[in-house]
């Protein structure tokens, strides 16, 4: 009985298989069609994105290239379109992105190393680590304008931790010298009438503390004049309200009104530093760091995870300490992957506008930044500024600015890709 | 007392766990100096676990723990105070899958010496050449020391890994199935190499290959379910084993 039962089952299976084979032969034609169509759809979808990109690039280049000039690259943003340049914005972009890269790469790669290479043993430790991991993954999706507001509180004003002193001055600083600036009587339009040949001169009185009250002009006070990039002491004469201004042109050019109110100016060294950071380059770079840090951490983690553990075992087996394993084996092997992630993240940082708009604001900047706390603007902001103007000429200058921005982006990327390629060649 | 000088590693009543799973069950055995000891047994019987305790490679597995007594000379291998870095210099390991670093051939062999010794350039070059010669791979790579190690064949890579392991001057060489991924010719080359090395090093080899164990080891330990069933001279194990399980295993009846 059981024997015939198995026979029946066998027969059934054999029949099913045979009919399946027949179906397969019949169905192969339609299946190949599906295959072909699927491939065509894939090609079409891919083509759409490439075509859109090419179209965008083409229209930008067509609009922008005619306005591309050395004035644009080296000039300042003048109100006259024919003289408008983007040098302060270009320099600002390079400053902000370089500092951002310098700060973000160590922090990001360090965090990834901690999470991937120093996994905690204890249960609470691993809970904290997975919380950090969850946090990082979520931060990657936060809109960048939110980081702008965070940067405004954390870096620009530093939660107002550095209180305001009695003269209304906030925080503390190093690397700045303050002067009170006076103008001579010759600059007075009423006095200079009929006194041809008297030059306007500016005098600087050093101020010990930025909170000091304005200097009152006194006979024989220490005062300097800028000449040939140097502060030279000058002898001035202070003219009271009852006195008659000197008639000698040389003397007149050295005379100051006794009631003159000075203007306070400051000279900042390249190492100028202040707390809170204010709306300077450093605040912008740190805010961009917040934007791209999650991306860099996640891609570095991915790269570290792809390093086979057999390599780590090999190094450990030779008596390498955890630090030596990481520095000599894991990091070099993960470097190309880390570089790829960093390139993508930095490209994002270069084009980022929203957080910078909040940190730097729309300000009229005529100079490239000179120190970390200097005010600045970046190319995307400058482009935004130009596109929002009514004159048609500014729109083509904006297009040229986009070409410049793309140029900077592509050259940054090219350098990084070459570096990565070199590293990869070294390994394989 | 006489035992101490002739034994490289001594284990007594050693138990080891991965979490709740007991991988080793009261192991007691002495690995003799300057001999080849083979560990055989079916998969999951604890051979590799024991091998990895010999140079504390289990430290990276968080759930791994052990009790009992395991000594290398007067070093307590289970103590957390043991200098693991120095231990691993003295106890080299070669893994199942060749794992050359993604660096040049020279840099691979120089890696260990650079960690532990202060050598000048010529001393380092001499040491690398010595190690590569010892590992019988010098003739094949001497013209391309700066070529990437990943460009070598599987057998060459494994011999390079052996060269890398002996370049730090270990006393003991642990080999965890070193030939399982190699073709017969490369396997033969490595077995010849072990024969060469046995006079200067204590070698412990884990293998699934009965012929290999019988060909190249002096002593053989048969493991089953975390216990050492039998530990004896290789000849005895393969001809007249004491335990029935050993006989069944070496005859290929199970495992």
XYZ file of C-alpha atoms in Angstrom:
683
model
C 0.000 0.000 0.000
C 2.656 2.481 1.080
C 4.791 1.438 -1.862
C 2.106 2.373 -4.389
C 1.531 5.610 -2.416
C 5.104 6.780 -2.929
C 4.877 5.731 -6.578
C 1.854 7.961 -6.995
C 3.564 10.923 -5.365
C 6.571 10.451 -7.562
C 4.404 10.327 -10.655
C 2.590 13.483 -9.622
C 5.839 15.369 -9.022
C 7.222 14.221 -12.345
C 4.073 15.393 -14.164
C 4.143 18.747 -12.434
C 7.778 19.254 -13.368
C 7.124 18.282 -16.975
C 4.243 20.693 -17.330
C 6.334 23.386 -15.673
C 9.061 22.815 -18.250
C 6.535 23.157 -21.063
C 5.188 26.397 -19.538
C 8.672 27.698 -19.243
C 9.371 27.156 -22.914
C 6.114 28.800 -23.896
C 6.619 31.721 -21.489
C 10.206 32.457 -22.389
C 9.251 34.768 -25.254
C 7.056 37.050 -23.117
C 9.583 36.972 -20.312
C 12.323 38.184 -22.597
C 10.016 40.962 -23.727
C 9.486 42.039 -20.124
C 13.218 41.994 -19.676
C 13.772 44.204 -22.708
C 11.090 46.656 -21.626
C 12.462 46.847 -18.113
C 15.846 47.730 -19.494
C 14.378 50.380 -21.771
C 12.546 51.989 -18.847
C 15.752 52.034 -16.803
C 17.619 53.726 -19.638
C 14.837 56.281 -20.019
C 14.722 57.112 -16.328
C 18.484 57.528 -16.228
C 18.380 59.666 -19.361
C 15.811 62.038 -17.849
C 18.128 63.050 -15.014
C 21.114 63.428 -17.320
C 19.102 65.514 -19.795
C 17.822 67.817 -17.059
C 21.377 68.308 -15.779
C 22.729 68.997 -19.253
C 19.888 71.428 -19.944
C 20.569 73.325 -16.706
C 24.300 73.456 -17.328
C 23.763 74.528 -20.925
C 21.425 77.393 -20.092
C 23.622 78.606 -17.228
C 26.747 78.537 -19.368
C 24.959 80.243 -22.248
C 23.764 83.025 -19.944
C 26.781 83.295 -17.731
C 29.856 82.861 -19.876
C 29.464 86.217 -21.747
C 29.556 88.032 -18.385
C 32.503 86.049 -17.126
C 35.410 88.471 -16.796
C 38.371 89.296 -14.625
C 36.294 92.087 -13.114
C 33.845 89.479 -11.923
C 36.607 87.373 -10.404
C 38.608 90.151 -8.776
C 36.230 93.089 -8.356
C 33.966 94.136 -5.538
C 30.163 94.038 -5.774
C 29.566 97.534 -7.181
C 26.096 98.933 -7.881
C 27.120 99.447 -11.513
C 26.650 96.110 -13.286
C 29.589 96.664 -15.613
C 31.953 96.894 -12.636
C 30.326 94.356 -10.344
C 32.665 91.663 -9.057
C 32.416 88.725 -6.711
C 35.885 88.576 -5.180
C 34.726 89.080 -1.565
C 32.157 86.310 -2.035
C 34.649 83.971 -3.716
C 37.160 84.543 -0.924
C 34.401 84.133 1.663
C 33.346 80.818 0.136
C 36.932 79.539 0.123
C 37.497 80.691 3.716
C 34.292 79.250 5.093
C 34.585 75.937 3.280
C 38.263 75.431 4.120
C 37.685 76.089 7.811
C 34.580 73.954 7.722
C 36.586 71.060 6.211
C 39.424 71.512 8.715
C 37.004 71.323 11.638
C 34.520 68.777 10.308
C 36.837 66.054 9.005
C 38.615 65.348 12.324
C 35.392 65.578 14.311
C 33.392 63.452 11.874
C 36.009 60.771 11.300
C 36.789 60.695 15.032
C 33.134 60.129 15.870
C 32.843 57.383 13.268
C 35.985 55.732 14.682
C 34.573 55.843 18.194
C 31.296 54.280 17.146
C 32.779 51.624 14.856
C 36.113 50.720 16.463
C 35.488 51.174 20.167
C 32.199 49.424 20.649
C 31.364 49.352 24.352
C 31.162 46.069 26.260
C 28.578 46.987 28.852
C 24.859 46.978 28.200
C 24.473 50.635 29.190
C 27.418 51.597 27.051
C 25.890 50.006 23.978
C 22.550 51.647 24.760
C 24.206 55.047 24.842
C 26.004 54.243 21.605
C 22.827 53.238 19.821
C 21.212 56.434 21.081
C 24.097 58.425 19.566
C 23.710 56.459 16.343
C 19.975 57.155 16.209
C 20.669 60.813 16.882
C 23.190 61.075 14.044
C 20.868 59.344 11.567
C 18.086 61.753 12.495
C 20.313 64.822 12.319
C 21.179 63.923 8.719
C 17.594 64.682 7.751
C 17.168 68.015 9.553
C 16.606 70.995 7.194
C 19.708 73.154 7.073
C 17.849 76.344 8.015
C 17.291 74.791 11.448
C 21.041 74.456 11.837
C 21.293 78.124 10.900
C 19.133 79.063 13.876
C 21.108 76.708 16.105
C 24.354 78.292 14.887
C 22.930 81.731 15.618
C 22.369 80.798 19.256
C 25.359 78.550 19.791
C 28.115 80.353 17.894
C 27.033 83.893 17.053
C 25.737 84.847 20.483
C 26.900 81.799 22.467
C 23.677 81.667 24.470
C 24.585 85.178 25.698
C 26.927 83.500 28.176
C 29.445 86.312 27.828
C 27.491 89.076 29.427
C 27.243 92.712 28.430
C 29.417 95.162 30.424
C 28.313 98.590 31.618
C 29.327 100.257 28.352
C 27.191 97.902 26.329
C 30.119 95.858 25.026
C 29.700 92.133 24.784
C 32.212 89.332 25.401
C 35.975 89.570 25.329
C 38.534 89.610 22.569
C 42.219 89.414 21.710
C 44.152 90.872 18.797
C 42.320 94.175 18.361
C 43.655 97.753 18.783
C 41.275 100.674 19.133
C 41.771 104.249 17.978
C 39.766 107.430 18.066
C 39.872 109.092 14.689
C 39.831 112.882 14.235
C 39.716 114.890 11.048
C 41.605 118.146 10.620
C 39.943 121.509 10.221
C 40.616 121.468 6.511
C 37.880 118.920 6.085
C 35.420 121.427 7.495
C 33.580 122.715 4.431
C 33.157 126.208 5.909
C 36.799 126.650 6.812
C 38.282 125.160 3.701
C 36.501 127.733 1.554
C 39.082 129.752 -0.207
C 41.880 127.666 1.257
C 42.940 125.735 -1.793
C 45.733 123.218 -1.401
C 45.009 122.148 2.136
C 44.816 118.375 2.274
C 42.368 116.492 4.421
C 44.163 114.520 7.147
C 43.031 111.946 9.637
C 44.622 111.543 13.048
C 44.463 108.537 15.311
C 44.545 108.650 19.106
C 45.203 105.215 20.644
C 42.579 103.987 23.099
C 43.658 101.656 25.911
C 40.327 99.959 26.461
C 37.513 99.696 23.951
C 35.084 100.683 26.716
C 36.877 103.994 27.382
C 34.939 107.234 26.751
C 35.775 109.120 23.547
C 39.036 111.056 23.580
C 38.780 114.853 24.059
C 41.234 116.752 21.831
C 43.984 118.412 23.929
C 46.944 120.486 23.046
C 50.046 118.312 22.749
C 48.238 114.946 23.024
C 49.814 111.824 21.524
C 48.354 111.396 18.110
C 49.361 109.433 15.040
C 48.837 109.534 11.364
C 48.850 106.646 8.900
C 51.640 107.107 6.424
C 53.113 104.388 4.267
C 51.350 101.699 6.298
C 52.880 103.022 9.476
C 51.644 104.987 12.444
C 53.745 108.140 12.657
C 53.484 110.606 15.544
C 52.378 114.094 14.509
C 52.246 117.397 16.362
C 48.760 118.871 16.172
C 47.303 122.124 17.342
C 43.880 122.227 18.937
C 41.767 125.204 17.968
C 39.163 126.367 20.479
C 35.810 127.965 19.580
C 37.131 131.492 20.244
C 40.422 130.984 18.435
C 40.856 131.860 14.800
C 41.893 128.997 12.572
C 45.496 129.262 11.423
C 45.945 130.797 8.024
C 49.058 128.904 7.078
C 47.927 125.891 4.975
C 50.435 123.548 6.623
C 49.365 124.581 10.097
C 45.701 124.414 9.147
C 46.141 120.868 7.926
C 47.442 119.953 11.411
C 44.657 121.679 13.343
C 41.783 119.918 15.161
C 38.616 121.543 16.441
C 38.537 121.436 20.260
C 34.916 120.278 20.142
C 35.509 117.606 17.557
C 33.921 114.241 18.284
C 36.132 111.318 17.324
C 34.950 108.194 15.603
C 36.063 104.926 17.217
C 37.767 102.557 14.819
C 39.616 99.308 15.375
C 42.499 97.521 13.754
C 42.320 93.749 13.944
C 45.265 91.410 13.650
C 45.087 88.206 11.588
C 44.768 86.250 14.838
C 41.880 88.385 16.090
C 39.606 86.263 18.232
C 36.505 87.060 20.177
C 33.875 85.407 22.289
C 31.095 85.100 21.338
C 32.142 84.507 17.734
C 29.689 86.983 16.273
C 28.592 86.882 12.638
C 32.049 85.974 11.400
C 33.671 83.369 9.185
C 34.140 80.978 12.103
C 30.450 80.994 13.018
C 29.549 80.270 9.399
C 32.072 77.441 9.121
C 30.921 75.852 12.385
C 27.286 76.091 11.336
C 28.106 74.398 8.015
C 29.911 71.788 10.105
C 26.625 71.026 11.856
C 24.943 70.637 8.472
C 27.447 68.187 6.983
C 28.709 66.398 10.102
C 26.007 63.676 10.067
C 26.715 62.940 6.398
C 30.450 62.639 7.032
C 29.968 60.487 10.136
C 27.590 58.093 8.392
C 29.729 57.705 5.272
C 32.889 57.257 7.360
C 31.137 54.598 9.428
C 30.133 52.851 6.224
C 33.723 52.972 4.985
C 35.111 51.666 8.275
C 32.562 48.861 8.350
C 33.626 47.759 4.879
C 37.200 47.146 6.043
C 37.373 43.370 6.526
C 37.821 42.393 10.162
C 40.475 39.904 9.077
C 42.789 42.867 8.476
C 42.240 44.136 12.002
C 42.789 40.614 13.349
C 46.006 40.349 11.355
C 47.379 43.547 12.828
C 46.212 42.650 16.334
C 47.781 39.222 15.964
C 51.123 40.928 15.324
C 50.820 42.798 18.619
C 49.472 46.131 17.376
C 47.679 48.280 19.925
C 44.157 49.489 19.062
C 45.613 52.855 18.065
C 48.218 51.217 15.816
C 45.563 49.029 14.203
C 43.419 52.060 13.443
C 46.213 54.336 12.273
C 48.154 51.808 10.190
C 45.479 49.481 8.884
C 41.862 50.501 9.319
C 42.066 54.190 8.422
C 44.238 53.744 5.293
C 41.947 50.964 4.078
C 38.851 53.066 4.751
C 40.349 56.314 3.438
C 38.957 56.130 -0.134
C 35.441 55.580 1.194
C 35.802 58.334 3.760
C 37.073 60.654 1.027
C 34.052 59.916 -1.176
C 31.663 60.808 1.609
C 33.626 63.915 2.473
C 33.634 65.094 -1.148
C 29.864 64.816 -1.310
C 29.464 66.567 2.034
C 31.815 69.408 1.103
C 29.987 69.913 -2.190
C 26.858 70.378 -0.157
C 28.613 72.843 2.148
C 29.811 74.979 -0.765
C 26.311 75.387 -2.142
C 24.549 75.779 1.208
C 22.711 79.111 1.433
C 20.028 79.003 4.110
C 22.175 78.672 7.259
C 24.698 81.208 5.958
C 21.862 83.624 5.261
C 20.912 83.413 8.922
C 24.481 83.585 10.250
C 25.968 86.223 7.963
C 22.839 88.039 6.846
C 22.682 90.040 3.638
C 25.434 92.543 4.176
C 27.412 94.608 1.767
C 30.963 93.252 1.920
C 33.758 94.941 0.011
C 36.732 92.990 1.317
C 37.846 89.402 1.547
C 37.873 88.220 5.179
C 41.109 88.922 7.046
C 40.552 86.956 10.217
C 38.255 84.294 11.651
C 35.804 86.799 13.075
C 35.616 88.992 9.988
C 32.278 89.568 8.348
C 31.928 87.815 5.018
C 29.582 86.738 2.314
C 29.548 83.613 0.178
C 28.911 83.062 -3.518
C 25.409 81.584 -3.182
C 24.359 84.656 -1.165
C 25.949 87.008 -3.686
C 24.197 85.194 -6.516
C 20.915 85.382 -4.636
C 21.493 89.103 -4.142
C 22.147 89.670 -7.830
C 19.187 87.636 -9.052
C 16.843 89.639 -6.831
C 17.827 92.927 -8.492
C 15.627 94.455 -11.177
C 18.363 95.180 -13.756
C 18.662 92.602 -16.474
C 22.473 92.856 -16.502
C 22.689 91.607 -12.941
C 20.871 88.439 -13.933
C 23.559 87.480 -16.405
C 26.194 88.390 -13.814
C 24.385 86.074 -11.429
C 24.599 83.335 -14.073
C 28.320 84.026 -14.383
C 28.537 83.771 -10.581
C 26.905 80.339 -10.798
C 29.515 79.312 -13.367
C 32.229 80.473 -10.947
C 30.570 78.577 -8.082
C 30.393 75.443 -10.232
C 34.029 75.982 -11.163
C 35.103 76.161 -7.508
C 32.965 73.135 -6.663
C 34.349 71.073 -9.512
C 37.967 72.012 -8.791
C 37.559 71.160 -5.086
C 36.046 67.844 -6.122
C 38.736 67.207 -8.721
C 41.470 67.658 -6.104
C 39.677 65.303 -3.731
C 39.055 62.723 -6.452
C 42.728 62.804 -7.469
C 43.761 62.369 -3.829
C 41.384 59.458 -3.441
C 42.597 57.881 -6.646
C 46.199 58.121 -5.430
C 45.262 56.476 -2.144
C 43.438 53.688 -3.906
C 46.397 53.079 -6.205
C 48.670 52.865 -3.205
C 46.480 50.151 -1.706
C 45.890 48.001 -4.768
C 59.577 20.649 37.093
C 61.241 19.097 34.092
C 57.955 19.524 32.271
C 58.118 23.279 32.524
C 61.144 23.579 30.315
C 59.820 21.252 27.616
C 56.294 22.648 27.449
C 55.511 25.863 25.651
C 51.923 26.225 26.791
C 50.166 24.469 29.653
C 46.450 24.399 30.149
C 44.775 22.822 33.115
C 41.092 22.653 33.809
C 40.412 25.405 31.270
C 36.797 26.342 30.610
C 35.771 28.916 28.044
C 32.438 30.454 27.154
C 30.872 32.610 24.491
C 28.077 34.183 26.490
C 26.185 31.217 27.924
C 27.587 28.714 25.454
C 30.439 26.693 26.910
C 32.973 26.241 24.112
C 35.714 24.545 26.128
C 35.083 22.096 28.945
C 37.895 21.533 31.476
C 40.734 21.286 28.999
C 44.079 20.093 30.320
C 46.964 19.685 27.922
C 50.600 20.585 27.451
C 51.879 21.893 24.144
C 55.489 20.657 23.799
C 58.229 23.043 22.771
C 59.706 22.929 19.268
C 57.221 20.394 18.025
C 54.207 20.556 15.758
C 50.968 19.943 17.599
C 47.827 19.402 15.546
C 44.292 20.046 16.796
C 41.709 17.970 14.983
C 38.018 17.480 15.470
C 34.657 18.292 13.888
C 33.548 21.891 13.354
C 32.479 23.747 16.478
C 34.413 21.472 18.844
C 36.514 24.289 20.326
C 39.879 23.841 18.562
C 39.977 27.398 17.234
C 38.655 28.799 20.495
C 41.558 27.248 22.389
C 44.019 28.463 19.767
C 42.658 31.988 20.022
C 43.029 31.925 23.790
C 46.733 31.143 23.366
C 47.376 34.686 22.182
C 44.226 36.326 23.471
C 42.661 36.991 20.075
C 39.382 36.363 21.878
C 39.758 39.708 23.641
C 37.878 41.393 20.830
C 34.896 39.081 21.212
C 33.013 40.722 24.030
C 31.065 37.663 25.110
C 34.184 35.457 25.373
C 35.301 34.486 28.876
C 37.419 31.733 30.423
C 38.265 30.204 33.780
C 40.940 27.779 34.867
C 44.648 27.924 34.253
C 46.456 28.700 31.013
C 50.159 29.497 31.088
C 52.885 30.355 28.659
C 56.064 29.872 30.677
C 55.319 31.952 33.736
C 52.802 34.222 32.014
C 49.199 33.790 33.080
C 47.340 33.937 29.773
C 43.962 34.516 31.368
C 44.988 37.439 33.560
C 43.737 40.828 32.501
C 47.093 42.228 33.643
C 48.972 40.313 30.943
C 50.689 42.553 28.395
C 48.725 41.419 25.351
C 50.903 43.356 22.936
C 54.077 41.613 24.081
C 52.265 38.273 24.261
C 51.217 38.537 20.616
C 54.761 39.372 19.617
C 55.819 36.101 21.240
C 52.863 34.086 19.962
C 52.293 34.701 16.270
C 49.136 33.662 14.484
C 48.312 32.730 10.889
C 44.653 32.754 9.957
C 42.503 30.500 7.845
C 42.141 33.057 5.094
C 45.301 34.829 4.001
C 44.928 38.432 5.161
C 47.806 40.478 3.774
C 47.462 44.177 4.509
C 46.627 46.373 1.509
C 50.243 47.518 1.403
C 53.377 46.443 -0.425
C 54.942 43.025 0.176
C 57.819 44.667 2.036
C 55.518 46.764 4.206
C 53.507 43.685 5.149
C 56.523 41.877 6.565
C 57.968 45.060 8.072
C 54.726 45.844 9.892
C 55.394 43.726 12.988
C 59.074 44.674 13.406
C 58.155 48.339 13.085
C 55.740 47.967 15.988
C 58.170 46.281 18.332
C 61.757 47.036 17.346
C 63.828 50.065 16.560
C 65.671 49.034 13.404
C 67.517 51.087 10.853
C 66.777 50.697 7.173
C 69.311 47.985 6.340
C 68.528 45.982 9.477
C 64.855 46.101 8.541
C 65.588 45.052 4.971
C 67.711 42.166 6.232
C 64.979 41.085 8.623
C 62.333 41.197 5.886
C 64.527 39.143 3.579
C 65.227 36.640 6.372
C 61.531 36.242 7.134
C 60.580 35.886 3.479
C 63.314 33.302 2.981
C 62.155 31.411 6.071
C 58.624 31.401 4.703
C 59.906 30.066 1.372
C 58.458 32.918 -0.635
C 61.582 35.051 -1.117
C 62.510 33.666 -4.518
C 59.058 34.487 -5.874
C 58.821 38.036 -4.570
C 62.397 39.322 -4.318
C 62.082 41.357 -7.531
C 58.814 42.997 -6.567
C 59.025 43.789 -2.878
C 57.269 47.084 -3.459
C 54.398 45.537 -5.398
C 51.037 45.305 -3.622
C 50.685 42.140 -1.571
C 47.128 41.659 -2.808
C 48.533 40.888 -6.261
C 50.069 37.624 -5.051
C 48.389 34.240 -5.480
C 46.497 32.704 -2.568
C 49.335 30.378 -1.606
C 51.926 33.132 -1.862
C 49.722 35.396 0.247
C 49.478 32.753 2.967
C 53.249 32.254 2.983
C 53.622 36.022 3.136
C 51.373 35.996 6.204
C 53.626 33.341 7.745
C 56.654 35.511 6.959
C 54.853 38.438 8.545
C 54.169 36.379 11.653
C 57.740 35.137 12.089
C 59.255 38.571 11.422
C 58.401 39.667 14.958
C 60.483 36.774 16.303
C 57.789 34.693 17.999
C 58.457 31.517 19.983
C 55.139 29.985 19.117
C 53.299 30.007 15.806
C 49.569 29.374 15.852
C 48.008 28.291 12.569
C 44.242 28.267 12.260
C 43.493 26.021 9.269
C 46.185 27.744 7.211
C 45.675 25.584 4.117
C 41.904 25.278 3.945
C 41.632 27.861 1.180
C 44.651 26.691 -0.817
C 45.216 24.352 -3.720
C 47.192 21.120 -3.158
C 50.486 22.540 -4.453
C 50.347 25.537 -2.121
C 49.285 23.266 0.728
C 52.337 21.126 0.120
C 54.562 24.193 0.089
C 53.211 25.276 3.468
C 53.557 21.809 4.946
C 57.198 21.729 3.827
C 57.582 25.121 5.402
C 56.211 23.881 8.724
C 58.695 21.067 8.585
C 61.461 23.653 8.124
C 60.220 25.822 10.963
C 59.603 23.122 13.574
C 63.198 23.123 14.817
C 62.972 26.772 15.924
C 59.323 27.307 16.651
C 56.583 25.655 18.577
C 53.784 25.230 16.063
C 50.147 24.621 16.865
C 47.991 23.910 13.843
C 44.244 23.525 13.633
C 43.269 21.417 10.665
C 40.334 19.599 9.151
C 42.626 17.653 6.907
C 43.485 14.263 8.481
C 46.316 13.615 6.043
C 47.811 16.970 6.853
C 47.694 16.288 10.598
C 49.250 12.858 10.160
C 51.887 14.127 7.703
C 53.240 17.108 9.523
C 52.515 16.941 13.264
C 54.378 15.280 16.121
C 51.450 15.303 18.494
C 47.740 15.401 17.865
C 44.843 16.405 20.074
C 41.371 15.218 19.152
C 38.616 17.584 20.269
C 34.940 16.775 20.531
C 32.201 19.005 21.922
C 34.595 21.235 23.815
C 36.603 18.425 25.382
C 39.966 16.930 24.550
C 39.100 13.292 23.947
C 42.627 12.204 23.300
C 46.041 13.836 23.201
C 48.929 11.681 22.119
C 51.679 11.262 19.594
C 50.348 11.611 16.088
C 51.389 8.110 15.182
C 49.417 6.667 18.074
C 46.319 8.747 17.299
C 46.246 7.661 13.687
C 47.150 4.021 14.183
C 46.028 2.779 17.581
C 43.938 5.436 19.285
C 42.704 4.727 22.805
C 39.236 6.181 22.404
C 36.555 4.794 20.103
C 35.473 8.332 19.099
C 39.004 9.178 17.981
C 39.210 6.064 15.902
C 35.853 6.768 14.264
C 36.871 10.336 13.508
C 40.291 9.628 12.014
C 38.803 6.817 9.959
C 36.253 9.282 8.584
C 33.210 7.630 10.145
C 31.837 10.931 11.477
C 32.589 14.623 11.545
